[in-house]
Each structure stands twice: as structure tokens, then as C-alpha cells.
mmCIF file with all atom_site columns, C-alpha atoms in Angstrom:
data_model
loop_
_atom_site.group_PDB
_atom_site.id
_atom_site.type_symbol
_atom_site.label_atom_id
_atom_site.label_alt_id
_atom_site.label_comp_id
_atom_site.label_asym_id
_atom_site.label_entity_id
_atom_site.label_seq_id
_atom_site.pdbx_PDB_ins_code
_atom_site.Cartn_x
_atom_site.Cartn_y
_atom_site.Cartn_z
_atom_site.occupancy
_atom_site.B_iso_or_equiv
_atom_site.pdbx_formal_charge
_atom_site.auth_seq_id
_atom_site.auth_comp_id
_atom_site.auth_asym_id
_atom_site.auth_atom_id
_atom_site.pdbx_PDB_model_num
ATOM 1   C CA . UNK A 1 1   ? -3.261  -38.171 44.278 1.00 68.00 ? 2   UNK A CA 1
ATOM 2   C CA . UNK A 1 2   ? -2.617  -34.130 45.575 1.00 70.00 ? 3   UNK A CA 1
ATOM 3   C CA . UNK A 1 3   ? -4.808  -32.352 47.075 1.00 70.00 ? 4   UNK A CA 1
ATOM 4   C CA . UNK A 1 4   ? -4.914  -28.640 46.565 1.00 70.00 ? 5   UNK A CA 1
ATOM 5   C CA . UNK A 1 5   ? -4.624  -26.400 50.067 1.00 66.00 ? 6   UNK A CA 1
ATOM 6   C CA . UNK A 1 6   ? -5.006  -22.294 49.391 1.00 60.00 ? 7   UNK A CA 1
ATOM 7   C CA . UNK A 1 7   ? -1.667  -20.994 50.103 1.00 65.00 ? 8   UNK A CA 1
ATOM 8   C CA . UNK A 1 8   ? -3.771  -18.648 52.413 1.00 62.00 ? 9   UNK A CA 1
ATOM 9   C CA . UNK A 1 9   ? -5.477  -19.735 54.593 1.00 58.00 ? 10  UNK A CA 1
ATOM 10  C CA . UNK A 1 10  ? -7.894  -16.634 54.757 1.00 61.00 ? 11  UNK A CA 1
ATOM 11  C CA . UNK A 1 11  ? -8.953  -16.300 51.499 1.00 58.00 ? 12  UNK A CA 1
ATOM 12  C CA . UNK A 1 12  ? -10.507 -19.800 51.375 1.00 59.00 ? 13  UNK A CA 1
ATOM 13  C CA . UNK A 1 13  ? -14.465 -19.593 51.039 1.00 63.00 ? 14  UNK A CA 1
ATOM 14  C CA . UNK A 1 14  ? -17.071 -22.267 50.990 1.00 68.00 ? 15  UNK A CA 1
ATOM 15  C CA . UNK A 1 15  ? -19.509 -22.946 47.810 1.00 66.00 ? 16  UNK A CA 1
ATOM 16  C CA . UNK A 1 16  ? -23.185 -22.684 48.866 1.00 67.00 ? 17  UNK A CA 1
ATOM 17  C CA . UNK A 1 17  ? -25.208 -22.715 45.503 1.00 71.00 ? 18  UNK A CA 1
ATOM 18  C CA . UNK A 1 18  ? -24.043 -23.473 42.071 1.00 74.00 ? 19  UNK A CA 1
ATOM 19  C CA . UNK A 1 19  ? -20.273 -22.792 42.979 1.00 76.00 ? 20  UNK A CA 1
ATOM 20  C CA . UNK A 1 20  ? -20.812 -19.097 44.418 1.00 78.00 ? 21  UNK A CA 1
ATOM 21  C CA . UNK A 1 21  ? -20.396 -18.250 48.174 1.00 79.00 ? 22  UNK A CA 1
ATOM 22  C CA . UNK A 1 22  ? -23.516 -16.939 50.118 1.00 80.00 ? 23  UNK A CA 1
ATOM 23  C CA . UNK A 1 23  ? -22.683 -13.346 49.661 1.00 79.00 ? 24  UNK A CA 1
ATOM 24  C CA . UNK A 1 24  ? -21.922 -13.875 46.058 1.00 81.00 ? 25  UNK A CA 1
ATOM 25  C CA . UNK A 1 25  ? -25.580 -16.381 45.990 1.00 84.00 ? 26  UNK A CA 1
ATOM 26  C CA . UNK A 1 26  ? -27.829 -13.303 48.293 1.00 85.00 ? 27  UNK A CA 1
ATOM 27  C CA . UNK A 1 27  ? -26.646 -10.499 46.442 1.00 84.00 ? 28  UNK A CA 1
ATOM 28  C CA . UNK A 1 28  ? -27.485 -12.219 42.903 1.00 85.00 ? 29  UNK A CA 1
ATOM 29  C CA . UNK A 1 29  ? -30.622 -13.117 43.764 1.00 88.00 ? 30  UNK A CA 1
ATOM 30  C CA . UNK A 1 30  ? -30.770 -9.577  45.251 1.00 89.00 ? 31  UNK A CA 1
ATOM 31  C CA . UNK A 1 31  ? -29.671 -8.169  41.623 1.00 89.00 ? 32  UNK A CA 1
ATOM 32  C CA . UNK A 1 32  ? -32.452 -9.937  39.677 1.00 89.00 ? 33  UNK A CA 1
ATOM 33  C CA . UNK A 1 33  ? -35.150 -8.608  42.142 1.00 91.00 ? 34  UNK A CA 1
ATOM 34  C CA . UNK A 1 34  ? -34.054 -5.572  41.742 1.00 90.00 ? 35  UNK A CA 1
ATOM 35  C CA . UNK A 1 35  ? -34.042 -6.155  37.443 1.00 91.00 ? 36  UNK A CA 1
ATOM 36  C CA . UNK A 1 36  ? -37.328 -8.027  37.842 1.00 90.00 ? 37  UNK A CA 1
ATOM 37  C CA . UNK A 1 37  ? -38.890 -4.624  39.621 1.00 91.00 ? 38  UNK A CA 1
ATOM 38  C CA . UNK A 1 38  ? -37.284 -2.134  36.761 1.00 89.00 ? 39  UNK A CA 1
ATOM 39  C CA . UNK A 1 39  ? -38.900 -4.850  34.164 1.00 89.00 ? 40  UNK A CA 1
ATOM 40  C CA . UNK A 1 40  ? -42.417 -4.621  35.141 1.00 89.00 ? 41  UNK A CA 1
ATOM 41  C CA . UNK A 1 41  ? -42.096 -0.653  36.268 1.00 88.00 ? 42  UNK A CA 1
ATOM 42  C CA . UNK A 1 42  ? -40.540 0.712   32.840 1.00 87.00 ? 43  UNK A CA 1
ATOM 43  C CA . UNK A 1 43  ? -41.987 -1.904  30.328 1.00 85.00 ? 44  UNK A CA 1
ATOM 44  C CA . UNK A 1 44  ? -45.276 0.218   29.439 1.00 84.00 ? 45  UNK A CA 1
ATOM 45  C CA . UNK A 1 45  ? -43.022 3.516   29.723 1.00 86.00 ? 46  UNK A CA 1
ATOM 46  C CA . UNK A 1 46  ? -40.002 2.950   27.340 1.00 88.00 ? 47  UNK A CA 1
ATOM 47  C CA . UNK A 1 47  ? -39.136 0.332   24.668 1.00 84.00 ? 48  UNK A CA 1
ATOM 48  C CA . UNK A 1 48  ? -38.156 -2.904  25.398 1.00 85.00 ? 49  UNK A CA 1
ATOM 49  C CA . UNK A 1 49  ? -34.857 -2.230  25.024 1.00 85.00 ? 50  UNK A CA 1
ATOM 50  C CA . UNK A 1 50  ? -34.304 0.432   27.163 1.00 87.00 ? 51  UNK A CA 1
ATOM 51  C CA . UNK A 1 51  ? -35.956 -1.868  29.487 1.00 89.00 ? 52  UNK A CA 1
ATOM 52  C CA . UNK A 1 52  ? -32.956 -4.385  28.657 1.00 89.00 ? 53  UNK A CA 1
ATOM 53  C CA . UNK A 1 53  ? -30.691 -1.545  29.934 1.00 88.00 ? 54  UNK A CA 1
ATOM 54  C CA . UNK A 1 54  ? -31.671 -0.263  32.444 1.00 89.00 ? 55  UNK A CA 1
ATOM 55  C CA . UNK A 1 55  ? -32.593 -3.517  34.053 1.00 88.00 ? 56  UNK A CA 1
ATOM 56  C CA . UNK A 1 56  ? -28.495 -4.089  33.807 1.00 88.00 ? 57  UNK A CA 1
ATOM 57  C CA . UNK A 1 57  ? -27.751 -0.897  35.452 1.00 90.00 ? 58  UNK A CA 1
ATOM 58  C CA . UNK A 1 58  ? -30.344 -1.826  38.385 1.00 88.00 ? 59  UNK A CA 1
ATOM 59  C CA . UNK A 1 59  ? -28.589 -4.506  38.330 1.00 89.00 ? 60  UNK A CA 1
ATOM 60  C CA . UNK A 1 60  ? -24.836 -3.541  38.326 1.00 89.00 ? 61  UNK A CA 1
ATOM 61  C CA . UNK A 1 61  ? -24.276 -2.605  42.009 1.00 87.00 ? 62  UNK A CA 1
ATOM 62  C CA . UNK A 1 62  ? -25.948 -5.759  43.283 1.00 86.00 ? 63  UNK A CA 1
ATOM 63  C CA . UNK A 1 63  ? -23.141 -7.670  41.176 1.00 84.00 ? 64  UNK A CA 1
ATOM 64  C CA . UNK A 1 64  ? -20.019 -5.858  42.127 1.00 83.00 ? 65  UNK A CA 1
ATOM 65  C CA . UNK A 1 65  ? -20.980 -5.477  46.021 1.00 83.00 ? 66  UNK A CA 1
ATOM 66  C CA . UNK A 1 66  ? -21.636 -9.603  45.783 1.00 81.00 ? 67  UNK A CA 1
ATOM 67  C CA . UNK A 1 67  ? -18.313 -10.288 43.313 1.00 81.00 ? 68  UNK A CA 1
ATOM 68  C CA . UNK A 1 68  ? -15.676 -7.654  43.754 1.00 79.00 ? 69  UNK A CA 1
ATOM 69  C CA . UNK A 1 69  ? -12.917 -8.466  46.277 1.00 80.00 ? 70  UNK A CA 1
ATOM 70  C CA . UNK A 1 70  ? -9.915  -5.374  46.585 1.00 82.00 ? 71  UNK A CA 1
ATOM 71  C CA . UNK A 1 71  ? -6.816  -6.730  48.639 1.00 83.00 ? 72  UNK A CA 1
ATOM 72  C CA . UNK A 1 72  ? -9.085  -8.927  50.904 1.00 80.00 ? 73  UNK A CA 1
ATOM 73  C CA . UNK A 1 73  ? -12.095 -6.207  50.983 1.00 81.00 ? 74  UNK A CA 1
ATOM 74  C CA . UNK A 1 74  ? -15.213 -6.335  49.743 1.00 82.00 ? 75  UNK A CA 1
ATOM 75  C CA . UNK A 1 75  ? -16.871 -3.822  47.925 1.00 82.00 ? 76  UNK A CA 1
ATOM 76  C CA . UNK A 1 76  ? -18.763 -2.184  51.054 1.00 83.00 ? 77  UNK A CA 1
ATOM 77  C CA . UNK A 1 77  ? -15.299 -2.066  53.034 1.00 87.00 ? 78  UNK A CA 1
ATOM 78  C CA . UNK A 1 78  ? -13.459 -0.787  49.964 1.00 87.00 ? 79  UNK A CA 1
ATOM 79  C CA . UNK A 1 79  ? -16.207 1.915   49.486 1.00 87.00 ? 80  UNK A CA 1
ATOM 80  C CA . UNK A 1 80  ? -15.745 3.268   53.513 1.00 89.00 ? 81  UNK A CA 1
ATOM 81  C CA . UNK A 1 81  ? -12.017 2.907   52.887 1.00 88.00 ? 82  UNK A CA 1
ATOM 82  C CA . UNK A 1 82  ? -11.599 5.185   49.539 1.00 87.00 ? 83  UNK A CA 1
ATOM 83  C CA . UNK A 1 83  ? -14.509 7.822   51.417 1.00 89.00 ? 84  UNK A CA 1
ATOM 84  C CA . UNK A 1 84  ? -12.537 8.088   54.575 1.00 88.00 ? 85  UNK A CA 1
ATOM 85  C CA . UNK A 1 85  ? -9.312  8.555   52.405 1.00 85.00 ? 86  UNK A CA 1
ATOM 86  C CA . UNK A 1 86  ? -10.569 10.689  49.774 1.00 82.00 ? 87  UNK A CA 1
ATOM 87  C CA . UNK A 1 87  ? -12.806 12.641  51.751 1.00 80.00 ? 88  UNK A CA 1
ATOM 88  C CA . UNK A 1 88  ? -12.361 12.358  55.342 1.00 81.00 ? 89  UNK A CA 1
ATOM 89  C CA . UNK A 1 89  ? -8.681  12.222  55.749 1.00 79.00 ? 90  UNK A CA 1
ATOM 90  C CA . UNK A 1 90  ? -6.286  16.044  55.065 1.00 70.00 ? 91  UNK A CA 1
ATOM 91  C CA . UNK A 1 91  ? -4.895  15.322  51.638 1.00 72.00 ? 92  UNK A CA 1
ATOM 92  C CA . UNK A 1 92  ? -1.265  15.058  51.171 1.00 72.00 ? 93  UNK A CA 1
ATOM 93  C CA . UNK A 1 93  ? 1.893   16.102  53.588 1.00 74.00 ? 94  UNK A CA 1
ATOM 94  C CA . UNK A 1 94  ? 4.005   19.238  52.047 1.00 80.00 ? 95  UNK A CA 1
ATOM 95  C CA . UNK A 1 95  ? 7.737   18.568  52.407 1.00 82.00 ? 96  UNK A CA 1
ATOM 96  C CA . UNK A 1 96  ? 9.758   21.174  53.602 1.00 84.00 ? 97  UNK A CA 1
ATOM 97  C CA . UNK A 1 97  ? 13.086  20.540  53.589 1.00 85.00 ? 98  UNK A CA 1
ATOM 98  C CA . UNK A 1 98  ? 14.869  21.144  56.243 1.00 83.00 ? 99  UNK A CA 1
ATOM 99  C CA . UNK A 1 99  ? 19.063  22.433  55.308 1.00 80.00 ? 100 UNK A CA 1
ATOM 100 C CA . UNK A 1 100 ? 20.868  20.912  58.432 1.00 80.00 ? 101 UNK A CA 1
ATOM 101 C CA . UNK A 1 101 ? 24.230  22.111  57.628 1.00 79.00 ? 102 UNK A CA 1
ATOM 102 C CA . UNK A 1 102 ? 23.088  25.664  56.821 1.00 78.00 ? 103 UNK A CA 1
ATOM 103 C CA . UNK A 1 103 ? 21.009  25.519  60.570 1.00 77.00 ? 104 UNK A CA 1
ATOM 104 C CA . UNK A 1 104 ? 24.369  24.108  62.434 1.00 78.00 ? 105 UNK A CA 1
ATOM 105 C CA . UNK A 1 105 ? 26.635  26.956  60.445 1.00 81.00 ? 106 UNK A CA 1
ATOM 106 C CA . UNK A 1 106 ? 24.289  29.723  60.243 1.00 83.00 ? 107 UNK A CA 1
ATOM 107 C CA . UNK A 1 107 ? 26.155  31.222  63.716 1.00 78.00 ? 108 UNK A CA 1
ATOM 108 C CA . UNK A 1 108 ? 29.715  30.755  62.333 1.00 80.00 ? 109 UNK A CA 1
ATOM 109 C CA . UNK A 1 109 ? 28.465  32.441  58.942 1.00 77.00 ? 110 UNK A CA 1
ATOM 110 C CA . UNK A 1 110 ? 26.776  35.563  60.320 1.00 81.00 ? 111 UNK A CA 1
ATOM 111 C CA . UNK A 1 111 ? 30.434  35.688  62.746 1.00 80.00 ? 112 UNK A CA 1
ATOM 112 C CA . UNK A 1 112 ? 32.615  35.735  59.211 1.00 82.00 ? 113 UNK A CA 1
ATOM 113 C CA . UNK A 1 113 ? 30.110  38.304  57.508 1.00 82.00 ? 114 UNK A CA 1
ATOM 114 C CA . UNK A 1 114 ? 30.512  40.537  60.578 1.00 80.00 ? 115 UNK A CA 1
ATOM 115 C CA . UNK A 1 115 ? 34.118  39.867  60.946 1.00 78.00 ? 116 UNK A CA 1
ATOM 116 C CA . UNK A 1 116 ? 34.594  40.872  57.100 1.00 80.00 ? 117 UNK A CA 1
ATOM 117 C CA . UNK A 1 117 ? 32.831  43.901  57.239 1.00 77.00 ? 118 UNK A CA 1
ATOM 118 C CA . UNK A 1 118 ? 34.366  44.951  60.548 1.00 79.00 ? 119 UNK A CA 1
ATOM 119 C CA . UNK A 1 119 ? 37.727  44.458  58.838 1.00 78.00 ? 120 UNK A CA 1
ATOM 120 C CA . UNK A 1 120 ? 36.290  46.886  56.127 1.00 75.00 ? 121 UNK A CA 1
ATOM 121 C CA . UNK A 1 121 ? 35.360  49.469  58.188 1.00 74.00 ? 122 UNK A CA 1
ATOM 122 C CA . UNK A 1 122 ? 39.082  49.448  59.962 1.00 74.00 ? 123 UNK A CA 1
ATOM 123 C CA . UNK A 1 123 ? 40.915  49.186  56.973 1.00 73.00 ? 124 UNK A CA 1
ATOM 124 C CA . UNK A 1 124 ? 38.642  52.135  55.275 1.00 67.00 ? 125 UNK A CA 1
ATOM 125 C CA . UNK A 1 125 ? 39.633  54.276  58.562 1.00 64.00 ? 126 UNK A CA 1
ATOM 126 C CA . UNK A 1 126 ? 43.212  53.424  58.189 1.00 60.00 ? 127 UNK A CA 1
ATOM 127 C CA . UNK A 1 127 ? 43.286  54.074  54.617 1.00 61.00 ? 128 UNK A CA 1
ATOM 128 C CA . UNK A 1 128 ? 41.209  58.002  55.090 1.00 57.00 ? 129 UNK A CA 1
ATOM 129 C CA . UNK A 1 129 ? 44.004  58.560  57.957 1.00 58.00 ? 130 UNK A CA 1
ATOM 130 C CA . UNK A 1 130 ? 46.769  58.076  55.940 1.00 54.00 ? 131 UNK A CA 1
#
């Protein structure tokens, strides 16, 4: 005889009705409501099967904020996480390198550039002498 543990502890949730947990049970019944009251509004308006559709897109949201889990969020807590990132949060860090060796050497560089062209300038004057 086993008996099966979640490896998590945290993701374990308890069955209320039928196998679903209460969230997943309030926001189903939630969902039909919601189809129920598109039924009876748009039945006279449209054709029946229009009806049929839009009765599923009433009752879409209902389903994924009851079902859909993202790395241990739900779909409320996934929604405020993508706004505050996407929206609320500066978008993306510019690199800007940074040349270390050129920033420790710049002073030795500029002394050999002014050392060469003092050079020039002496050996110019020695050469217009002679």
C-alpha cells in the first residue's frame, strides 16, 4: 500500500465539490450566471447561435480567473504582476560599458602623445637650425 504525499507541500489543495477546489467551484458557478444572464438578454436580439458564443465569451474570464495557476499565482495575482511590470515598472536597463583599462591608462596615454609631439617639435627646431 503507498500513499501519495505532493512533493510540495504548498501546492496541495482540498476538493470541495465534484473534485474542484472552492475557488475553482465559486468562480464556475460564477461563469454560468454570468452565461445564464447573456442567454436570456441576447436570445430575442441575435440568433441562437450567436447566443451560443457569446455566452462562452461571458463566460471565459470566470474560467481562467477560477482554473489558471502561473508559477504558484492565480490569475488575479498574475494580472497585478504583468501590469506593474509592463506598465508600472521603467522598461529595460541600457548597458554602457564601461573600458577599465582605457580609464586606468588614459593618464599614461595622453603623457606619451604629449611626449611624442614634444619630441617633434625639438627635433623640427634642431633640424631648421642646422
Amino acid at each position: 500500500m503507498s500513499i501519495s504525499v505532493n512533493p510540495e507541500i504548498r501546492n496541495y489543495s482540498e476538493s470541495v465539490f465534484w473534485g474542484l477546489t472552492l475557488r475553482q467551484f465559486l468562480f464556475s458557478g460564477l461563469g454560468c450566471l454570468v452565461s445564464v444572464g447573456i442567454f436570456f438578454l441576447l436570445k430575442d436580439a441575435i440568433g441562437m447561435e450567436a447566443v451560443s458564443w457569446a455566452c462562452i465569451l461571458g463566460m471565459l474570464p470566470c474560467g481562467l480567473l477560477g482554473f489558471v495557476t502561473y508559477n504558484g499565482m492565480t490569475a488575479e495575482q498574475l494580472l497585478a504582476a504583468v501590469i506593474r511590470s509592463e506598465l508600472l515598472m521603467p522598461k529595460g536597463s541600457v548597458f554602457k560599458p564601461v573600458n577599465v583599462l582605457e580609464h586606468t591608462l588614459q593618464k599614461s596615454v595622453k603623457r606619451r602623445r604629449l611626449h611624442k609631439n614634444t619630441e617633434r617639435r625639438r627635433n623640427g627646431k634642431e633640424k631648421a637650425e642646422n
